[in-house]
Coordinates of C-alpha atoms in Angstrom, one line a residue:
Chain A
X23 CA 108.0 111.2 86.5
X24 CA 106.4 111.1 89.9
X25 CA 103.1 109.3 90.5
X26 CA 101.2 109.8 93.7
X27 CA 98.9 107.2 95.3
X28 CA 96.6 109.2 97.5
X29 CA 94.4 107.4 99.9
X30 CA 91.2 109.5 100.5
X31 CA 90.6 109.8 104.3
X32 CA 87.2 110.3 105.8
X33 CA 85.3 107.8 103.6
X34 CA 82.5 106.8 106.0
X35 CA 81.1 103.3 106.5
X36 CA 78.9 102.8 103.4
X37 CA 75.3 101.7 103.5
X38 CA 72.9 100.4 100.8
X39 CA 71.6 103.4 98.8
X40 CA 74.7 105.5 99.3
X41 CA 76.1 107.3 96.3
X42 CA 79.8 106.5 96.1
X43 CA 80.6 109.3 93.7
X44 CA 79.1 111.9 96.0
X45 CA 80.8 110.3 99.0
X46 CA 84.2 110.5 97.3
X47 CA 83.6 114.2 96.3
X48 CA 82.6 115.1 99.9
X49 CA 85.5 113.2 101.5
X50 CA 88.0 114.8 99.2
X51 CA 86.6 118.2 99.9
X52 CA 86.6 117.6 103.7
X53 CA 90.4 117.1 103.6
X54 CA 91.0 119.9 101.2
X55 CA 92.0 117.5 98.4
X56 CA 91.3 119.1 95.0
X57 CA 90.4 116.7 92.2
X58 CA 92.5 117.2 89.1
X59 CA 92.3 116.4 85.4
X60 CA 93.3 112.8 84.7
X61 CA 93.1 111.7 88.3
X62 CA 92.5 107.9 88.3
X63 CA 90.2 106.8 91.1
X64 CA 90.7 103.2 92.2
X65 CA 87.6 102.1 94.2
X66 CA 87.5 98.9 96.2
X67 CA 84.6 96.9 94.8
X68 CA 83.5 96.0 98.3
X69 CA 82.1 99.6 99.1
X70 CA 80.5 99.7 95.7
X71 CA 78.7 96.4 96.2
X72 CA 77.6 97.5 99.6
X73 CA 76.3 100.8 98.4
X74 CA 74.4 99.0 95.7
X75 CA 72.7 96.8 98.3
X76 CA 74.3 93.8 96.6
X77 CA 74.3 91.6 99.7
X78 CA 73.1 88.0 100.0
X79 CA 71.6 86.9 103.3
X80 CA 73.0 83.5 104.2
X81 CA 69.8 82.3 105.8
X82 CA 67.8 83.0 102.5
X83 CA 69.9 80.7 100.4
X84 CA 68.4 77.4 99.2
X85 CA 71.1 74.8 98.9
X86 CA 71.0 72.6 95.8
X87 CA 72.3 69.0 95.5
X88 CA 75.3 70.3 93.5
X89 CA 76.2 72.8 96.2
X90 CA 75.9 70.1 98.8
X91 CA 78.3 67.9 96.9
X92 CA 80.8 70.6 96.3
X93 CA 80.5 71.6 100.0
X94 CA 81.6 68.2 101.0
X95 CA 84.7 68.3 98.7
X96 CA 85.7 71.8 99.8
X97 CA 84.6 71.9 103.5
X98 CA 82.9 75.1 102.7
X99 CA 79.5 76.2 104.1
X100 CA 76.9 74.8 101.5
X101 CA 75.2 78.2 101.5
X102 CA 78.4 79.9 100.4
X103 CA 78.9 77.2 97.8
X104 CA 75.4 77.8 96.5
X105 CA 76.0 81.5 96.1
X106 CA 79.3 80.8 94.3
X107 CA 77.4 78.6 91.8
X108 CA 74.7 81.3 91.4
X109 CA 77.3 83.9 90.5
X110 CA 79.2 81.7 88.1
X111 CA 78.8 80.5 84.5
X112 CA 81.3 77.6 84.9
X113 CA 82.9 75.9 87.9
X114 CA 86.5 75.3 86.7
X115 CA 88.3 73.6 89.6
X116 CA 87.3 72.4 93.0
X117 CA 89.6 71.3 95.8
X118 CA 90.0 71.3 99.6
X119 CA 88.8 74.8 100.6
X120 CA 88.7 76.4 97.2
X121 CA 86.4 76.8 94.2
X122 CA 87.7 78.4 91.1
X123 CA 85.0 79.5 88.6
X124 CA 84.2 81.9 85.8
X125 CA 81.8 84.5 87.0
X126 CA 78.9 85.9 85.0
X127 CA 81.2 88.9 84.3
X128 CA 83.9 86.6 82.8
X129 CA 86.4 86.7 85.7
X130 CA 88.2 83.5 86.5
X131 CA 88.8 83.7 90.2
X132 CA 88.3 81.9 93.5
X133 CA 84.9 81.8 95.1
X134 CA 83.4 83.9 92.3
X135 CA 84.7 87.0 94.1
X136 CA 82.3 86.6 97.0
X137 CA 83.6 87.4 100.4
X138 CA 82.6 87.7 104.0
X139 CA 85.1 90.2 105.3
X140 CA 84.1 93.8 105.8
X141 CA 80.4 93.0 105.5
X142 CA 77.9 92.5 108.4
X143 CA 77.7 89.1 109.9
X144 CA 75.2 86.8 108.2
X145 CA 75.7 88.3 104.8
X146 CA 77.8 87.6 101.8
X147 CA 79.0 90.2 99.3
X148 CA 79.3 89.3 95.7
X149 CA 81.1 91.7 93.3
X150 CA 78.9 94.4 91.7
X151 CA 76.5 93.1 89.1
X152 CA 77.8 95.3 86.3
X153 CA 81.2 96.5 87.4
X154 CA 81.8 98.7 84.4
X155 CA 78.4 100.4 84.8
X156 CA 79.2 101.0 88.5
X157 CA 82.6 102.6 87.5
X158 CA 80.8 104.7 84.9
X159 CA 78.3 106.1 87.4
X160 CA 81.0 107.1 89.8
X161 CA 83.0 108.7 87.0
X162 CA 80.1 110.7 85.7
X163 CA 79.2 111.9 89.2
X164 CA 82.8 113.1 89.8
X165 CA 83.1 114.6 86.3
X166 CA 79.8 116.6 86.5
X167 CA 80.6 117.9 90.0
X168 CA 84.2 118.9 89.2
X169 CA 84.3 119.6 85.4
X170 CA 87.5 117.4 85.3
X171 CA 88.1 114.4 83.1
X172 CA 88.8 111.4 85.5
X173 CA 88.9 107.7 85.2
X174 CA 87.5 105.1 87.6
X175 CA 88.7 101.6 88.2
X176 CA 86.8 99.1 90.4
X177 CA 89.3 96.9 92.1
X178 CA 89.2 93.5 93.8
X179 CA 91.9 91.4 95.5
X180 CA 92.5 88.0 93.8
X181 CA 94.9 85.1 93.8
X182 CA 96.4 83.8 90.7
X183 CA 98.0 80.6 89.3
X184 CA 101.8 80.0 89.9
X185 CA 102.3 82.7 92.4
X186 CA 101.3 82.8 96.1
X187 CA 99.5 85.8 97.6
X188 CA 96.7 87.9 96.2
X189 CA 97.1 91.2 94.3
X190 CA 94.8 94.1 93.4
X191 CA 93.2 93.6 90.0
X192 CA 90.7 95.7 88.0
X193 CA 87.1 94.3 87.6
X194 CA 85.5 97.4 86.1
X195 CA 86.7 100.5 84.3
X196 CA 85.4 103.8 83.0
X197 CA 87.2 106.6 81.3
X198 CA 90.3 104.6 80.7
X199 CA 91.3 101.7 78.4
X200 CA 92.3 98.7 80.6
X201 CA 95.0 97.6 78.2
X202 CA 97.8 99.7 76.8
X203 CA 99.0 98.4 73.4
X204 CA 102.5 99.5 72.8
X205 CA 103.2 97.2 69.8
X206 CA 105.1 99.1 67.2
X207 CA 106.7 101.5 69.6
X208 CA 110.5 101.6 69.7
X209 CA 112.9 100.4 72.3
X210 CA 116.1 102.1 73.5
X211 CA 117.9 100.6 70.5
X212 CA 115.2 102.0 68.1
X213 CA 113.9 98.6 67.3
X214 CA 110.1 97.9 67.3
X215 CA 108.8 96.4 70.5
X216 CA 107.3 93.0 69.6
X217 CA 104.5 92.2 72.0
X218 CA 104.0 94.7 74.7
X219 CA 100.5 95.0 75.8
X220 CA 100.4 96.2 79.3
X221 CA 97.4 95.5 81.6
X222 CA 97.6 99.0 82.9
X223 CA 94.2 98.8 84.8
X224 CA 95.5 95.9 86.8
X225 CA 98.8 97.6 87.5
X226 CA 96.8 100.7 88.7
X227 CA 94.6 98.4 90.9
X228 CA 97.7 96.7 92.4
X229 CA 99.3 100.1 93.1
X230 CA 96.2 101.3 94.8
X231 CA 96.0 98.1 96.8
X232 CA 99.4 99.1 98.5
X233 CA 97.6 102.0 100.0
X234 CA 94.2 100.4 100.6
X235 CA 95.5 97.6 102.7
X236 CA 93.0 94.8 103.2
X237 CA 91.8 94.9 106.8
X238 CA 90.6 97.8 108.8
X239 CA 92.4 100.8 107.3
X240 CA 89.1 102.2 105.8
X241 CA 90.9 103.5 102.7
X242 CA 88.7 102.1 100.0
X243 CA 89.4 104.9 97.5
X244 CA 92.8 105.8 96.2
X245 CA 93.6 108.5 93.6
X246 CA 96.5 107.7 91.3
X247 CA 97.7 111.1 90.2
X248 CA 100.4 112.0 87.7
X249 CA 100.3 109.2 85.2
X250 CA 101.5 111.0 82.1
X251 CA 99.9 108.6 79.6
X252 CA 96.5 108.8 81.3
X253 CA 95.3 111.3 78.7
X254 CA 96.4 108.9 75.9
X255 CA 94.4 106.0 77.5
X256 CA 91.3 108.1 78.0
X257 CA 88.2 106.5 76.7
X258 CA 84.6 107.1 77.7
X259 CA 83.5 103.9 75.9
X260 CA 85.9 101.4 77.6
X261 CA 85.0 98.4 79.6
X262 CA 86.9 95.6 81.3
X263 CA 86.3 93.0 78.6
X264 CA 89.5 93.4 76.6
X265 CA 91.4 92.3 79.8
X266 CA 89.5 89.0 80.0
X267 CA 91.1 86.3 77.9
X268 CA 88.5 84.2 76.1
X269 CA 88.5 80.6 77.2
X270 CA 89.5 79.3 73.8
X271 CA 92.7 81.4 73.8
X272 CA 93.6 80.4 77.4
X273 CA 96.0 77.5 77.5
X274 CA 95.5 77.0 81.2
X275 CA 91.8 76.3 81.0
Chain B
X21 CA 98.4 107.9 103.4
X22 CA 100.3 109.0 100.3
X23 CA 102.7 106.8 98.5
X24 CA 105.0 108.2 95.9
X25 CA 106.4 106.4 92.9
X26 CA 109.5 108.3 91.9
X27 CA 111.2 107.4 88.6
X28 CA 114.9 108.2 88.9
X29 CA 116.1 110.3 86.0
X30 CA 119.6 110.3 84.7
X31 CA 120.2 106.5 84.8
X32 CA 122.7 106.1 81.9
X33 CA 122.7 103.3 79.4
X34 CA 124.1 100.3 81.3
X35 CA 127.1 98.2 80.2
X36 CA 128.5 94.9 81.4
X37 CA 130.6 95.5 84.6
X38 CA 128.6 98.5 85.7
X39 CA 127.6 98.6 89.4
X40 CA 123.8 99.2 89.5
X41 CA 123.8 100.3 93.2
X42 CA 126.4 102.9 92.5
X43 CA 124.6 104.1 89.4
X44 CA 121.4 104.5 91.4
X45 CA 123.1 106.5 94.1
X46 CA 124.8 108.8 91.6
X47 CA 121.7 109.3 89.5
X48 CA 119.7 110.2 92.6
X49 CA 122.4 112.6 93.8
X50 CA 122.6 114.3 90.4
X51 CA 118.9 115.2 90.6
X52 CA 119.1 116.2 94.2
X53 CA 116.9 113.2 95.3
X54 CA 117.7 112.2 98.9
X55 CA 117.4 108.5 99.7
X56 CA 115.2 107.9 102.8
X57 CA 114.7 105.2 105.3
X58 CA 112.3 102.5 104.1
X59 CA 112.5 103.6 100.4
X60 CA 111.7 100.6 98.3
X61 CA 113.8 100.5 95.0
X62 CA 112.1 98.6 92.2
X63 CA 114.8 97.9 89.5
X64 CA 113.9 96.5 86.1
X65 CA 115.7 93.2 85.8
X66 CA 116.9 94.1 82.3
X67 CA 119.4 96.7 83.5
X68 CA 120.7 94.3 86.1
X69 CA 121.1 91.4 83.7
X70 CA 123.0 93.8 81.3
X71 CA 125.3 95.1 84.1
X72 CA 126.0 91.5 85.0
X73 CA 127.0 90.7 81.5
X74 CA 124.3 88.2 81.3
X75 CA 123.8 88.2 77.6
X76 CA 123.6 85.3 75.1
X77 CA 125.0 85.8 71.6
X78 CA 122.6 84.4 69.2
X79 CA 125.3 83.1 66.8
X80 CA 126.9 81.1 69.7
X81 CA 123.9 78.9 70.3
X82 CA 123.9 75.2 69.3
X83 CA 120.4 74.1 68.4
X84 CA 119.3 70.7 69.7
X85 CA 116.8 68.4 68.1
X86 CA 114.3 69.3 70.8
X87 CA 114.8 73.0 70.1
X88 CA 114.3 72.4 66.4
X89 CA 111.1 70.5 67.0
X90 CA 109.6 73.2 69.3
X91 CA 110.8 75.9 66.9
X92 CA 108.6 74.3 64.2
X93 CA 105.5 74.2 66.5
X94 CA 106.0 77.8 67.7
X95 CA 107.4 79.5 64.6
X96 CA 110.2 80.9 66.9
X97 CA 113.9 81.2 65.9
X98 CA 115.4 77.8 66.9
X99 CA 118.3 79.6 68.7
X100 CA 115.8 81.5 70.9
X101 CA 114.0 78.2 71.6
X102 CA 117.3 76.6 72.6
X103 CA 118.1 79.4 75.0
X104 CA 114.6 79.1 76.6
X105 CA 115.2 75.3 77.1
X106 CA 118.6 76.1 78.6
X107 CA 117.1 78.5 81.1
X108 CA 114.3 76.1 82.1
X109 CA 113.8 73.1 84.3
X110 CA 110.5 72.2 82.7
X111 CA 108.7 73.1 79.4
X112 CA 105.0 73.4 80.5
X113 CA 103.0 74.5 77.4
X114 CA 104.0 75.1 73.8
X115 CA 101.8 76.6 71.2
X116 CA 101.8 79.0 68.2
X117 CA 104.3 81.7 69.1
X118 CA 104.6 80.9 72.8
X119 CA 106.5 78.6 75.2
X120 CA 105.6 78.6 78.8
X121 CA 108.2 77.0 81.1
X122 CA 109.4 76.9 84.7
X123 CA 112.8 78.6 84.8
X124 CA 115.7 77.5 86.9
X125 CA 114.6 80.1 89.5
X126 CA 111.1 78.6 89.7
X127 CA 109.2 81.2 87.7
X128 CA 106.4 80.0 85.5
X129 CA 106.4 82.4 82.6
X130 CA 106.6 82.8 78.8
X131 CA 109.9 82.4 77.1
X132 CA 111.8 81.8 80.4
X133 CA 111.8 85.6 80.8
X134 CA 114.3 85.9 77.9
X135 CA 113.8 89.0 75.7
X136 CA 115.2 90.8 72.8
X137 CA 114.0 94.3 73.5
X138 CA 116.3 96.9 75.0
X139 CA 119.4 94.8 74.3
X140 CA 121.9 95.1 71.4
X141 CA 121.0 93.4 68.2
X142 CA 122.3 89.8 68.0
X143 CA 121.9 89.2 71.7
X144 CA 119.3 87.7 74.0
X145 CA 118.9 88.7 77.6
X146 CA 117.9 86.1 80.2
X147 CA 116.8 87.2 83.6
X148 CA 119.6 87.5 86.2
X149 CA 121.1 84.2 87.3
X150 CA 120.4 84.8 91.0
X151 CA 117.8 87.5 91.2
X152 CA 117.7 87.6 95.0
X153 CA 121.5 88.0 95.2
X154 CA 121.4 90.7 92.6
X155 CA 118.8 92.6 94.7
X156 CA 120.9 92.0 97.8
X157 CA 124.0 93.5 96.2
X158 CA 122.2 96.6 95.2
X159 CA 120.6 97.0 98.6
X160 CA 123.9 96.6 100.4
X161 CA 125.6 99.2 98.2
X162 CA 122.8 101.7 98.7
X163 CA 122.7 101.0 102.5
X164 CA 126.4 101.4 103.0
X165 CA 126.5 104.6 101.0
X166 CA 123.5 106.2 102.7
X167 CA 123.2 104.6 106.1
X168 CA 119.5 104.1 105.4
X169 CA 117.5 100.9 105.6
X170 CA 116.1 100.3 102.1
X171 CA 114.6 97.4 100.2
X172 CA 115.2 96.3 96.6
X173 CA 112.9 94.5 94.3
X174 CA 114.0 93.2 90.9
X175 CA 111.0 93.4 88.5
X176 CA 110.0 91.8 85.2
X177 CA 107.0 92.2 83.0
X178 CA 105.1 89.0 82.6
X179 CA 101.8 87.8 81.2
X180 CA 99.4 85.5 83.2
X181 CA 96.6 83.0 82.7
X182 CA 93.0 84.2 82.3
X183 CA 93.9 87.9 81.8
X184 CA 95.3 89.7 78.8
X185 CA 98.2 92.0 79.1
X186 CA 101.4 91.8 81.0
X187 CA 102.1 93.3 84.5
X188 CA 105.1 94.1 86.6
X189 CA 106.0 91.2 88.9
X190 CA 108.8 90.7 91.4
X191 CA 111.6 88.2 90.5
X192 CA 114.0 89.0 93.3
X193 CA 113.8 90.7 96.6
X194 CA 116.1 92.0 99.4
X195 CA 115.3 93.8 102.6
X196 CA 111.6 93.0 102.3
X197 CA 109.3 90.0 102.7
X198 CA 107.6 89.4 99.4
X199 CA 104.4 88.3 101.1
X200 CA 102.4 90.0 103.7
X201 CA 100.5 87.6 105.8
X202 CA 97.5 89.4 107.4
X203 CA 95.7 86.3 108.6
X204 CA 94.3 86.8 112.1
X205 CA 94.0 90.6 111.6
X206 CA 90.6 92.1 112.0
X207 CA 88.2 93.6 109.5
X208 CA 86.0 96.7 109.9
X209 CA 83.5 94.6 111.8
X210 CA 86.2 93.3 114.1
X211 CA 86.1 89.8 112.7
X212 CA 89.3 87.9 111.9
X213 CA 90.3 88.1 108.3
X214 CA 90.4 84.5 106.9
X215 CA 92.9 84.2 104.1
X216 CA 94.6 87.5 103.3
X217 CA 98.1 87.0 102.2
X218 CA 99.1 89.9 99.9
X219 CA 101.8 89.5 97.4
X220 CA 103.1 92.9 98.3
X221 CA 106.3 92.5 96.2
X222 CA 104.3 92.0 93.1
X223 CA 102.0 94.9 93.9
X224 CA 105.1 97.1 94.3
X225 CA 106.5 95.8 91.0
X226 CA 103.2 96.6 89.2
X227 CA 103.1 100.0 90.8
X228 CA 106.6 100.8 89.7
X229 CA 105.9 99.5 86.2
X230 CA 103.3 102.3 85.8
X231 CA 106.3 104.7 85.9
X232 CA 108.8 102.6 84.1
X233 CA 106.9 102.2 81.0
X234 CA 108.3 99.5 78.7
X235 CA 109.7 101.1 75.7
X236 CA 112.2 104.0 75.5
X237 CA 111.5 106.0 78.6
X238 CA 114.8 105.0 80.2
X239 CA 113.3 104.9 83.8
X240 CA 114.4 101.5 84.9
X241 CA 114.6 102.4 88.6
X242 CA 111.6 103.6 90.6
X243 CA 111.5 104.5 94.3
X244 CA 108.3 103.6 96.1
X245 CA 108.3 105.9 99.1
X246 CA 105.9 106.2 102.0
X247 CA 104.6 102.7 102.4
X248 CA 103.8 102.7 106.1
X249 CA 104.2 99.0 106.6
X250 CA 107.6 98.8 104.9
X251 CA 109.2 98.7 108.3
X252 CA 107.0 95.8 109.4
X253 CA 108.0 93.9 106.2
X254 CA 111.7 94.6 106.6
X255 CA 113.8 91.4 106.5
X256 CA 117.4 91.1 105.5
X257 CA 117.1 87.3 105.0
X258 CA 114.2 87.4 102.6
X259 CA 114.1 85.9 99.1
X260 CA 111.5 85.5 96.3
X261 CA 110.8 81.8 97.0
X262 CA 107.7 82.2 99.3
X263 CA 105.9 83.9 96.3
X264 CA 106.5 80.9 94.0
X265 CA 103.8 78.3 94.5
X266 CA 105.2 74.8 94.5
X267 CA 104.0 72.7 91.5
X268 CA 102.2 70.2 93.7
X269 CA 100.0 72.9 95.2
X270 CA 99.2 74.6 91.9
X271 CA 95.9 73.3 90.4
X272 CA 96.7 74.9 87.0
X273 CA 99.8 72.8 86.4

C-alpha cells in the first residue's frame, strides 16, 4: 500500500470572495494533476477563512473588563483576548501567554484557533464559522466539476496536553467519516480488537501538515491519494462532531 | 512536493530474538524496494517489543492490594492493572475501564501503553523498555547495510484529551529531531512566525498509521519518503524527550 501526499502547487494568494473549490480545480489543472476518485483534499483552514472574509480588524474590537483582566494575566494584547472570548463558549485555562478555551464549534484549543500569521497586518483570523459547511462547499464544487467522489478535510495546527509541539488536526470534514471504528475486527491472532477507534481525519490532517509546512511554503492544499479504506469511510452526511469528546466524558476538563 | 507513505510488504510474523533492522532490509529487498537517503522508517512499537522478547505472562503476575483496588474501580483484570502499575511512575486518573498514567519513559497515556492485541493469548505487551535505543539499533542496522542516512521513529497508537479516537504518535526516535522549531521564520507576509514548533515526529507517526492500519494488515513498517526538510532535521543524538512536556509545565496535570 502506497499513499501519496501531493502538495498542490500554484495556489495563489487568496482574497475575500474567492472560491476555494474553483481555485483548487484550476491549480491542479495548471500543473496537469488529474483529480481521482477517493482523493482526500486537506485544506488549511487559514485560506478558507480568508476566502470567506472571516477577518477581524484589530482596531474595531471593543475591549471588555473581562478581556482586560485576562490580558493582564496572559500579557496578551487585550483586543486579541477579546476576540478569543468572542469566539469561545468557555474559557478553560489561562496562564502566562496562553488561553485555552472551548470554541463555539466545540474545539478545545489555545487562543480559540485565532492567529495572526499569514494574514495582513492589523487583522486577526478566526477559524471558519462553520468548518463542516466550508468543507462541504469545497467538496461539492470539486465533485461537480470532476464527476469524482472526493473528501475534504479542513485542517488547523494545534498544541495538545502532555506533548510539546503542534500537529495538524481536522476541524471540518465532508465526504468522510472522521472516526474509523474498528471494534469487532480481528487481530493477527484472530482475536477481536477491543477498542480501536482511529481518528483518521486527524491522522490525515497531520500527514498533510508534513507537506504544508507552516511558514511561507504556500502549499495550503494537499491531496492524500491511495487510502484503500477511503471508500469505506465515505459519507456525505458526516461532520466533525464525533471527534469532539463531550465535556462530561473528558477526564481532563 | 510529493511525499510517499510506503508500507513494506513481506514483514513476517516477528518472534523474540528477531532483528527488526535486518527484517526490514530483507523485506524491502524481497519486493525490490530500494532504500534511499533520508527515508524515514516508522516502525510499530508492537513488533519491536515482540522482537525484544518484552512480553509479560499474565499468569506470572502477583497482584498487589493497590492493583486489586484499582481493578475494582476500573473493571479491569487485576493482573493487567498490576502490569500498568509496574510500568508507571505515576497513576494520574482512574475511571470506569481506563487508567491514565505516566510511564517510566515519561509518556502520559492510557494503560501505560500495554496492550493485548497482536500478541499471543496469555501475554501482555508493554512498550519497549528504551524506545530511543530500539530506534537507534534499527537505524544503525539499516545505515550500515545500505550506506544511506535514514531516520527511525517507533510509533504507538494513543488516545488524547478533548478528542475522540486514537492517533499514531512517536515514542522513540533516532536520526531525526522530534520537534521542528520554526520560530523566527517568516510567514507569507514576511512577518516572523511567533510560536511554531511542530511535533514532526508525531505527524510522521500519524501519517504512517494511515498505512499501517491497526488490525490484521501486517504492515508494521512504513517508509515516509520525500520529506524535503528531513535533512535539516537530521540528528544522530536525538531522543523523544523534547516532545514530552514536563509535568510542571502541563496545565492539564
